[in-house]
Short mmCIF file of N, CA and C in Angstrom, two decimals:
data_model
loop_
_atom_site.label_atom_id
_atom_site.label_comp_id
_atom_site.label_asym_id
_atom_site.label_seq_id
_atom_site.Cartn_x
_atom_site.Cartn_y
_atom_site.Cartn_z
N MET A 6 -33.92 -15.97 21.02
CA MET A 6 -33.95 -15.76 19.58
C MET A 6 -33.79 -14.26 19.31
N LYS A 7 -32.94 -13.94 18.36
CA LYS A 7 -32.72 -12.55 18.03
C LYS A 7 -33.96 -11.98 17.32
N ILE A 8 -34.17 -10.68 17.51
CA ILE A 8 -35.34 -10.04 16.94
C ILE A 8 -35.31 -10.06 15.41
N GLU A 9 -34.10 -9.98 14.82
CA GLU A 9 -34.00 -10.03 13.36
C GLU A 9 -34.46 -11.38 12.82
N LYS A 10 -34.08 -12.44 13.52
CA LYS A 10 -34.47 -13.79 13.11
C LYS A 10 -35.98 -13.96 13.24
N PHE A 11 -36.54 -13.48 14.34
CA PHE A 11 -37.98 -13.58 14.56
C PHE A 11 -38.75 -12.78 13.51
N SER A 12 -38.29 -11.56 13.23
CA SER A 12 -39.00 -10.74 12.24
C SER A 12 -38.92 -11.34 10.84
N SER A 13 -37.82 -12.01 10.53
CA SER A 13 -37.73 -12.66 9.22
C SER A 13 -38.69 -13.84 9.13
N TYR A 14 -38.88 -14.59 10.23
CA TYR A 14 -39.86 -15.67 10.23
C TYR A 14 -41.28 -15.12 10.06
N VAL A 15 -41.58 -14.02 10.72
CA VAL A 15 -42.90 -13.40 10.58
C VAL A 15 -43.10 -12.92 9.14
N MET A 16 -42.07 -12.33 8.55
CA MET A 16 -42.20 -11.87 7.17
C MET A 16 -42.45 -13.04 6.22
N TYR A 17 -41.72 -14.14 6.39
CA TYR A 17 -41.93 -15.31 5.53
C TYR A 17 -43.32 -15.90 5.72
N ALA A 18 -43.80 -15.92 6.96
CA ALA A 18 -45.16 -16.42 7.22
C ALA A 18 -46.19 -15.54 6.53
N CYS A 19 -46.00 -14.22 6.57
CA CYS A 19 -46.91 -13.30 5.87
C CYS A 19 -46.87 -13.54 4.37
N PHE A 20 -45.67 -13.73 3.82
CA PHE A 20 -45.54 -14.01 2.38
C PHE A 20 -46.30 -15.29 2.01
N ILE A 21 -46.16 -16.32 2.82
CA ILE A 21 -46.82 -17.59 2.52
C ILE A 21 -48.35 -17.42 2.55
N VAL A 22 -48.86 -16.74 3.57
CA VAL A 22 -50.31 -16.52 3.66
C VAL A 22 -50.80 -15.71 2.47
N ILE A 23 -50.08 -14.66 2.12
CA ILE A 23 -50.47 -13.82 0.99
C ILE A 23 -50.46 -14.62 -0.31
N LEU A 24 -49.41 -15.42 -0.53
CA LEU A 24 -49.32 -16.21 -1.75
C LEU A 24 -50.42 -17.27 -1.82
N VAL A 25 -50.76 -17.88 -0.70
CA VAL A 25 -51.83 -18.87 -0.69
C VAL A 25 -53.16 -18.22 -1.03
N VAL A 26 -53.44 -17.06 -0.42
CA VAL A 26 -54.71 -16.37 -0.69
C VAL A 26 -54.75 -15.90 -2.14
N LEU A 27 -53.65 -15.37 -2.66
CA LEU A 27 -53.64 -14.95 -4.06
C LEU A 27 -53.82 -16.14 -5.00
N ALA A 28 -53.22 -17.27 -4.68
CA ALA A 28 -53.41 -18.47 -5.51
C ALA A 28 -54.87 -18.92 -5.47
N MET A 29 -55.48 -18.87 -4.29
CA MET A 29 -56.90 -19.21 -4.19
C MET A 29 -57.75 -18.23 -5.01
N PHE A 30 -57.40 -16.97 -4.95
CA PHE A 30 -58.16 -15.94 -5.67
C PHE A 30 -58.09 -16.15 -7.18
N TYR A 31 -56.88 -16.42 -7.70
CA TYR A 31 -56.71 -16.52 -9.14
C TYR A 31 -57.04 -17.88 -9.73
N PHE A 32 -56.83 -18.96 -8.98
CA PHE A 32 -56.89 -20.28 -9.59
C PHE A 32 -58.03 -21.18 -9.13
N VAL A 33 -58.83 -20.80 -8.14
CA VAL A 33 -59.85 -21.71 -7.64
C VAL A 33 -61.09 -21.73 -8.53
N GLY A 34 -61.61 -20.61 -8.92
CA GLY A 34 -62.77 -20.63 -9.80
C GLY A 34 -63.49 -19.30 -9.84
N TYR A 35 -64.37 -19.18 -10.82
CA TYR A 35 -65.11 -17.96 -11.05
C TYR A 35 -66.61 -18.25 -11.09
N THR A 36 -67.13 -18.96 -10.12
CA THR A 36 -68.55 -19.31 -10.11
C THR A 36 -69.30 -18.50 -9.07
N ASN A 37 -68.98 -17.24 -8.94
CA ASN A 37 -69.59 -16.36 -7.95
C ASN A 37 -70.29 -15.23 -8.70
N PRO A 38 -71.56 -15.41 -9.08
CA PRO A 38 -72.24 -14.37 -9.87
C PRO A 38 -72.43 -13.08 -9.07
N ILE A 39 -72.11 -11.95 -9.71
CA ILE A 39 -72.26 -10.67 -9.02
C ILE A 39 -73.32 -9.79 -9.67
N ALA A 40 -73.41 -9.77 -10.99
CA ALA A 40 -74.40 -8.94 -11.65
C ALA A 40 -74.66 -9.52 -13.03
N GLY A 41 -75.86 -10.02 -13.23
CA GLY A 41 -76.20 -10.57 -14.53
C GLY A 41 -75.34 -11.76 -14.89
N ASP A 42 -74.62 -11.63 -15.99
CA ASP A 42 -73.76 -12.74 -16.44
C ASP A 42 -72.30 -12.57 -16.04
N LEU A 43 -72.02 -11.63 -15.16
CA LEU A 43 -70.64 -11.41 -14.70
C LEU A 43 -70.34 -12.31 -13.50
N ASN A 44 -69.14 -12.85 -13.46
CA ASN A 44 -68.70 -13.69 -12.36
C ASN A 44 -67.46 -13.09 -11.71
N ALA A 45 -67.37 -13.27 -10.41
CA ALA A 45 -66.19 -12.84 -9.66
C ALA A 45 -65.48 -14.08 -9.14
N PRO A 46 -64.21 -13.98 -8.85
CA PRO A 46 -63.51 -15.13 -8.26
C PRO A 46 -64.17 -15.54 -6.94
N GLU A 47 -64.17 -16.83 -6.67
CA GLU A 47 -64.84 -17.34 -5.47
C GLU A 47 -64.22 -16.80 -4.19
N HIS A 48 -62.95 -16.51 -4.20
CA HIS A 48 -62.27 -16.09 -2.98
C HIS A 48 -61.99 -14.58 -2.96
N THR A 49 -62.89 -13.82 -3.56
CA THR A 49 -62.76 -12.36 -3.50
C THR A 49 -62.88 -11.89 -2.06
N ASP A 50 -63.86 -12.43 -1.31
CA ASP A 50 -64.03 -12.03 0.09
C ASP A 50 -62.80 -12.40 0.92
N THR A 51 -62.21 -13.54 0.63
CA THR A 51 -61.01 -13.96 1.37
C THR A 51 -59.88 -12.95 1.16
N LEU A 52 -59.69 -12.51 -0.08
CA LEU A 52 -58.64 -11.55 -0.37
C LEU A 52 -58.94 -10.20 0.29
N ILE A 53 -60.18 -9.77 0.26
CA ILE A 53 -60.55 -8.49 0.88
C ILE A 53 -60.35 -8.55 2.39
N PHE A 54 -60.77 -9.66 3.03
CA PHE A 54 -60.58 -9.77 4.47
C PHE A 54 -59.11 -9.86 4.84
N LEU A 55 -58.30 -10.50 4.02
CA LEU A 55 -56.85 -10.52 4.27
C LEU A 55 -56.29 -9.10 4.22
N MET A 56 -56.72 -8.33 3.23
CA MET A 56 -56.22 -6.95 3.12
C MET A 56 -56.68 -6.11 4.32
N TYR A 57 -57.94 -6.28 4.74
CA TYR A 57 -58.42 -5.56 5.94
C TYR A 57 -57.60 -5.96 7.16
N GLY A 58 -57.38 -7.26 7.32
CA GLY A 58 -56.62 -7.72 8.47
C GLY A 58 -55.20 -7.19 8.48
N LEU A 59 -54.54 -7.21 7.32
CA LEU A 59 -53.17 -6.68 7.25
C LEU A 59 -53.15 -5.17 7.50
N LEU A 60 -54.16 -4.46 7.03
CA LEU A 60 -54.23 -3.02 7.28
C LEU A 60 -54.39 -2.74 8.78
N VAL A 61 -55.32 -3.44 9.42
CA VAL A 61 -55.54 -3.23 10.86
C VAL A 61 -54.28 -3.60 11.65
N LEU A 62 -53.66 -4.72 11.30
CA LEU A 62 -52.44 -5.14 11.98
C LEU A 62 -51.32 -4.11 11.81
N THR A 63 -51.18 -3.58 10.60
CA THR A 63 -50.15 -2.58 10.34
C THR A 63 -50.39 -1.31 11.14
N VAL A 64 -51.64 -0.85 11.17
CA VAL A 64 -51.95 0.37 11.92
C VAL A 64 -51.70 0.16 13.41
N LEU A 65 -52.14 -0.97 13.95
CA LEU A 65 -51.93 -1.23 15.37
C LEU A 65 -50.45 -1.32 15.72
N LEU A 66 -49.68 -2.05 14.91
CA LEU A 66 -48.25 -2.17 15.19
C LEU A 66 -47.53 -0.83 15.05
N THR A 67 -47.97 -0.01 14.10
CA THR A 67 -47.36 1.30 13.94
C THR A 67 -47.63 2.17 15.16
N ILE A 68 -48.87 2.16 15.65
CA ILE A 68 -49.21 2.96 16.83
C ILE A 68 -48.45 2.47 18.05
N ILE A 69 -48.39 1.16 18.24
CA ILE A 69 -47.66 0.60 19.38
C ILE A 69 -46.18 0.97 19.31
N ALA A 70 -45.57 0.83 18.14
CA ALA A 70 -44.15 1.16 17.99
C ALA A 70 -43.91 2.65 18.22
N ALA A 71 -44.81 3.50 17.73
CA ALA A 71 -44.64 4.94 17.92
C ALA A 71 -44.74 5.32 19.39
N VAL A 72 -45.67 4.71 20.11
CA VAL A 72 -45.82 5.01 21.55
C VAL A 72 -44.59 4.52 22.31
N MET A 73 -44.09 3.32 21.98
CA MET A 73 -42.90 2.80 22.65
C MET A 73 -41.68 3.67 22.35
N GLN A 74 -41.55 4.11 21.09
CA GLN A 74 -40.40 4.95 20.73
C GLN A 74 -40.50 6.31 21.43
N PHE A 75 -41.72 6.85 21.51
CA PHE A 75 -41.89 8.13 22.20
C PHE A 75 -41.55 7.99 23.68
N GLY A 76 -41.98 6.88 24.29
CA GLY A 76 -41.66 6.66 25.71
C GLY A 76 -40.17 6.55 25.95
N ALA A 77 -39.48 5.84 25.08
CA ALA A 77 -38.02 5.70 25.23
C ALA A 77 -37.33 7.04 25.02
N ALA A 78 -37.79 7.80 24.03
CA ALA A 78 -37.18 9.12 23.77
C ALA A 78 -37.49 10.09 24.91
N PHE A 79 -38.66 9.96 25.51
CA PHE A 79 -39.04 10.86 26.60
C PHE A 79 -38.17 10.64 27.83
N LYS A 80 -37.74 9.38 28.05
CA LYS A 80 -36.84 9.09 29.17
C LYS A 80 -35.49 9.76 28.96
N ASP A 81 -34.97 9.73 27.72
CA ASP A 81 -33.67 10.30 27.43
C ASP A 81 -33.72 11.82 27.36
N SER A 82 -34.67 12.36 26.62
CA SER A 82 -34.76 13.80 26.42
C SER A 82 -36.22 14.21 26.27
N PRO A 83 -36.84 14.67 27.37
CA PRO A 83 -38.25 15.04 27.31
C PRO A 83 -38.54 16.13 26.27
N LEU A 84 -37.67 17.12 26.17
CA LEU A 84 -37.90 18.20 25.21
C LEU A 84 -37.80 17.69 23.78
N GLY A 85 -36.84 16.84 23.51
CA GLY A 85 -36.69 16.27 22.17
C GLY A 85 -37.89 15.40 21.80
N ALA A 86 -38.41 14.66 22.78
CA ALA A 86 -39.58 13.81 22.52
C ALA A 86 -40.80 14.66 22.22
N LEU A 87 -40.96 15.76 22.95
CA LEU A 87 -42.10 16.65 22.69
C LEU A 87 -41.97 17.34 21.34
N LYS A 88 -40.75 17.65 20.93
CA LYS A 88 -40.54 18.24 19.61
C LYS A 88 -40.93 17.27 18.50
N SER A 89 -40.77 15.97 18.77
CA SER A 89 -41.13 14.98 17.75
C SER A 89 -42.64 14.91 17.53
N LEU A 90 -43.43 15.43 18.45
CA LEU A 90 -44.88 15.44 18.29
C LEU A 90 -45.38 16.54 17.37
N VAL A 91 -44.48 17.45 16.97
CA VAL A 91 -44.88 18.56 16.09
C VAL A 91 -45.41 18.03 14.77
N GLY A 92 -44.77 17.01 14.22
CA GLY A 92 -45.22 16.43 12.96
C GLY A 92 -46.60 15.81 13.08
N LEU A 93 -46.84 15.09 14.17
CA LEU A 93 -48.16 14.50 14.40
C LEU A 93 -49.22 15.58 14.57
N LEU A 94 -48.89 16.62 15.32
CA LEU A 94 -49.82 17.73 15.50
C LEU A 94 -50.14 18.39 14.16
N PHE A 95 -49.12 18.58 13.34
CA PHE A 95 -49.33 19.17 12.01
C PHE A 95 -50.25 18.28 11.16
N LEU A 96 -50.05 16.97 11.21
CA LEU A 96 -50.89 16.05 10.45
C LEU A 96 -52.35 16.13 10.92
N VAL A 97 -52.56 16.20 12.23
CA VAL A 97 -53.92 16.33 12.76
C VAL A 97 -54.56 17.63 12.28
N VAL A 98 -53.81 18.73 12.28
CA VAL A 98 -54.34 20.01 11.80
C VAL A 98 -54.71 19.91 10.33
N VAL A 99 -53.86 19.29 9.53
CA VAL A 99 -54.16 19.14 8.09
C VAL A 99 -55.42 18.31 7.89
N ILE A 100 -55.58 17.24 8.65
CA ILE A 100 -56.76 16.38 8.53
C ILE A 100 -58.02 17.15 8.93
N VAL A 101 -57.96 17.89 10.02
CA VAL A 101 -59.14 18.66 10.48
C VAL A 101 -59.51 19.73 9.47
N VAL A 102 -58.51 20.45 8.96
CA VAL A 102 -58.78 21.49 7.96
C VAL A 102 -59.33 20.86 6.68
N SER A 103 -58.78 19.74 6.27
CA SER A 103 -59.26 19.06 5.07
C SER A 103 -60.69 18.59 5.23
N TYR A 104 -61.03 18.10 6.42
CA TYR A 104 -62.41 17.67 6.66
C TYR A 104 -63.35 18.87 6.62
N ALA A 105 -62.91 20.00 7.19
CA ALA A 105 -63.74 21.20 7.17
C ALA A 105 -63.95 21.71 5.75
N LEU A 106 -62.95 21.54 4.89
CA LEU A 106 -63.06 21.98 3.50
C LEU A 106 -63.91 21.04 2.65
N GLY A 107 -64.11 19.82 3.11
CA GLY A 107 -64.82 18.81 2.34
C GLY A 107 -66.29 19.16 2.14
N SER A 108 -66.81 18.70 1.02
CA SER A 108 -68.20 18.97 0.67
C SER A 108 -69.04 17.72 0.89
N GLY A 109 -70.24 17.91 1.40
CA GLY A 109 -71.17 16.82 1.58
C GLY A 109 -72.27 16.81 0.52
N GLU A 110 -72.07 17.60 -0.52
CA GLU A 110 -73.07 17.69 -1.59
C GLU A 110 -73.15 16.37 -2.35
N PRO A 111 -74.35 15.96 -2.75
CA PRO A 111 -74.50 14.71 -3.51
C PRO A 111 -73.71 14.75 -4.82
N VAL A 112 -73.22 13.58 -5.22
CA VAL A 112 -72.39 13.46 -6.42
C VAL A 112 -72.99 12.38 -7.32
N MET A 113 -73.02 12.65 -8.62
CA MET A 113 -73.47 11.67 -9.60
C MET A 113 -72.23 10.99 -10.18
N ALA A 114 -72.16 9.66 -10.01
CA ALA A 114 -71.04 8.90 -10.56
C ALA A 114 -71.56 7.55 -11.03
N ASN A 115 -71.17 7.15 -12.22
CA ASN A 115 -71.62 5.87 -12.81
C ASN A 115 -73.14 5.77 -12.83
N ASN A 116 -73.77 6.87 -13.16
CA ASN A 116 -75.23 6.95 -13.23
C ASN A 116 -75.92 6.64 -11.91
N GLU A 117 -75.22 6.85 -10.80
CA GLU A 117 -75.80 6.69 -9.47
C GLU A 117 -75.57 7.96 -8.69
N LEU A 118 -76.55 8.32 -7.88
CA LEU A 118 -76.43 9.50 -7.03
C LEU A 118 -75.96 9.07 -5.65
N TYR A 119 -74.81 9.59 -5.24
CA TYR A 119 -74.27 9.30 -3.91
C TYR A 119 -74.63 10.46 -3.00
N THR A 120 -75.37 10.16 -1.91
CA THR A 120 -75.88 11.22 -1.05
C THR A 120 -75.38 11.14 0.39
N ASP A 121 -74.61 10.13 0.73
CA ASP A 121 -74.13 9.98 2.11
C ASP A 121 -73.09 11.05 2.41
N ALA A 122 -73.49 12.05 3.18
CA ALA A 122 -72.62 13.21 3.42
C ALA A 122 -71.32 12.84 4.14
N LEU A 123 -71.39 11.90 5.07
CA LEU A 123 -70.18 11.52 5.81
C LEU A 123 -69.11 10.98 4.86
N TRP A 124 -69.48 10.03 4.00
CA TRP A 124 -68.48 9.44 3.10
C TRP A 124 -68.02 10.44 2.05
N LEU A 125 -68.90 11.32 1.63
CA LEU A 125 -68.48 12.35 0.67
C LEU A 125 -67.47 13.30 1.31
N LYS A 126 -67.73 13.70 2.56
CA LYS A 126 -66.78 14.58 3.26
C LYS A 126 -65.46 13.87 3.54
N LEU A 127 -65.53 12.58 3.91
CA LEU A 127 -64.30 11.84 4.16
C LEU A 127 -63.48 11.67 2.89
N THR A 128 -64.15 11.42 1.78
CA THR A 128 -63.43 11.31 0.51
C THR A 128 -62.74 12.62 0.17
N ASP A 129 -63.48 13.73 0.32
CA ASP A 129 -62.87 15.04 0.08
C ASP A 129 -61.73 15.30 1.06
N MET A 130 -61.90 14.87 2.32
CA MET A 130 -60.86 15.08 3.32
C MET A 130 -59.56 14.38 2.90
N PHE A 131 -59.67 13.12 2.49
CA PHE A 131 -58.46 12.39 2.10
C PHE A 131 -57.83 13.00 0.85
N LEU A 132 -58.64 13.39 -0.11
CA LEU A 132 -58.09 14.00 -1.32
C LEU A 132 -57.42 15.34 -1.00
N ASN A 133 -58.11 16.19 -0.23
CA ASN A 133 -57.54 17.49 0.12
C ASN A 133 -56.27 17.34 0.96
N ALA A 134 -56.28 16.40 1.92
CA ALA A 134 -55.09 16.18 2.74
C ALA A 134 -53.93 15.70 1.86
N MET A 135 -54.23 14.83 0.90
CA MET A 135 -53.18 14.36 0.00
C MET A 135 -52.60 15.51 -0.82
N TYR A 136 -53.48 16.38 -1.33
CA TYR A 136 -53.00 17.52 -2.13
C TYR A 136 -52.17 18.48 -1.28
N ILE A 137 -52.64 18.76 -0.06
CA ILE A 137 -51.90 19.67 0.83
C ILE A 137 -50.54 19.09 1.17
N LEU A 138 -50.50 17.83 1.59
CA LEU A 138 -49.24 17.22 1.99
C LEU A 138 -48.29 17.06 0.80
N LEU A 139 -48.83 16.75 -0.38
CA LEU A 139 -47.99 16.65 -1.57
C LEU A 139 -47.40 18.00 -1.92
N GLY A 140 -48.21 19.06 -1.84
CA GLY A 140 -47.70 20.41 -2.11
C GLY A 140 -46.63 20.83 -1.13
N ILE A 141 -46.86 20.56 0.15
CA ILE A 141 -45.86 20.92 1.17
C ILE A 141 -44.58 20.12 0.95
N THR A 142 -44.71 18.85 0.61
CA THR A 142 -43.54 18.02 0.34
C THR A 142 -42.74 18.56 -0.84
N ALA A 143 -43.42 18.96 -1.90
CA ALA A 143 -42.73 19.51 -3.07
C ALA A 143 -42.00 20.80 -2.72
N VAL A 144 -42.67 21.69 -1.98
CA VAL A 144 -42.05 22.96 -1.61
C VAL A 144 -40.84 22.72 -0.71
N LEU A 145 -40.99 21.86 0.29
CA LEU A 145 -39.87 21.60 1.20
C LEU A 145 -38.72 20.87 0.50
N THR A 146 -39.03 20.05 -0.49
CA THR A 146 -37.96 19.41 -1.26
C THR A 146 -37.16 20.44 -2.03
N ILE A 147 -37.85 21.37 -2.65
CA ILE A 147 -37.16 22.45 -3.38
C ILE A 147 -36.34 23.31 -2.43
N ILE A 148 -36.91 23.64 -1.28
CA ILE A 148 -36.17 24.44 -0.29
C ILE A 148 -34.94 23.67 0.19
N ASN A 149 -35.09 22.37 0.41
CA ASN A 149 -33.95 21.57 0.85
C ASN A 149 -32.87 21.51 -0.21
N MET A 150 -33.26 21.45 -1.47
CA MET A 150 -32.27 21.39 -2.55
C MET A 150 -31.49 22.70 -2.67
N THR A 151 -32.08 23.81 -2.25
CA THR A 151 -31.37 25.09 -2.32
C THR A 151 -30.36 25.26 -1.19
N GLY A 152 -30.49 24.46 -0.12
CA GLY A 152 -29.54 24.52 0.98
C GLY A 152 -29.91 25.52 2.06
N ILE A 153 -31.10 26.08 2.00
CA ILE A 153 -31.53 27.05 3.02
C ILE A 153 -31.66 26.40 4.38
N ILE A 154 -32.14 25.18 4.43
CA ILE A 154 -32.38 24.48 5.69
C ILE A 154 -31.08 24.27 6.47
N LYS A 155 -29.97 24.03 5.77
CA LYS A 155 -28.69 23.79 6.44
C LYS A 155 -28.20 25.02 7.19
N LYS A 156 -28.62 26.20 6.76
CA LYS A 156 -28.18 27.43 7.39
C LYS A 156 -28.96 27.75 8.66
N ILE A 157 -30.17 27.16 8.80
CA ILE A 157 -31.03 27.43 9.94
C ILE A 157 -30.70 26.43 11.05
N LYS A 158 -30.51 26.95 12.27
CA LYS A 158 -30.25 26.09 13.43
C LYS A 158 -31.56 25.88 14.19
N PHE A 159 -31.88 24.63 14.49
CA PHE A 159 -33.10 24.33 15.24
C PHE A 159 -32.79 24.07 16.67
#
């Protein structure tokens, strides 16, 4: 069986599972009390676990594919494969710097005091990393539009 055919079957299977879970979430019922007189859909947990599962599956498949691609590239051109790790190294540096910049100070939100320093620092890390990467992307897009990159030989 060709890989394209297999991947299309996997995609259709994922679509079917997602549609079934969404149908269960929206149409089965709202008899799941959460706070006072508020009700949540009965299959809220099912939808959340599906999203967790798809996230974990996506991350694992991405890591496996990246390692396989790096191995194949390393066989052809070791120097080129090592150059491809520069982006990953840069991402790790941005994440570490963002975590170091993060604050663990308690935060008041929705009339609740959040004091867990780890989650506060992680939240700041993701926000700071997003701002840094967005800024770098904007600057590099402008530089690319000017044509400076085409003049530089790598």
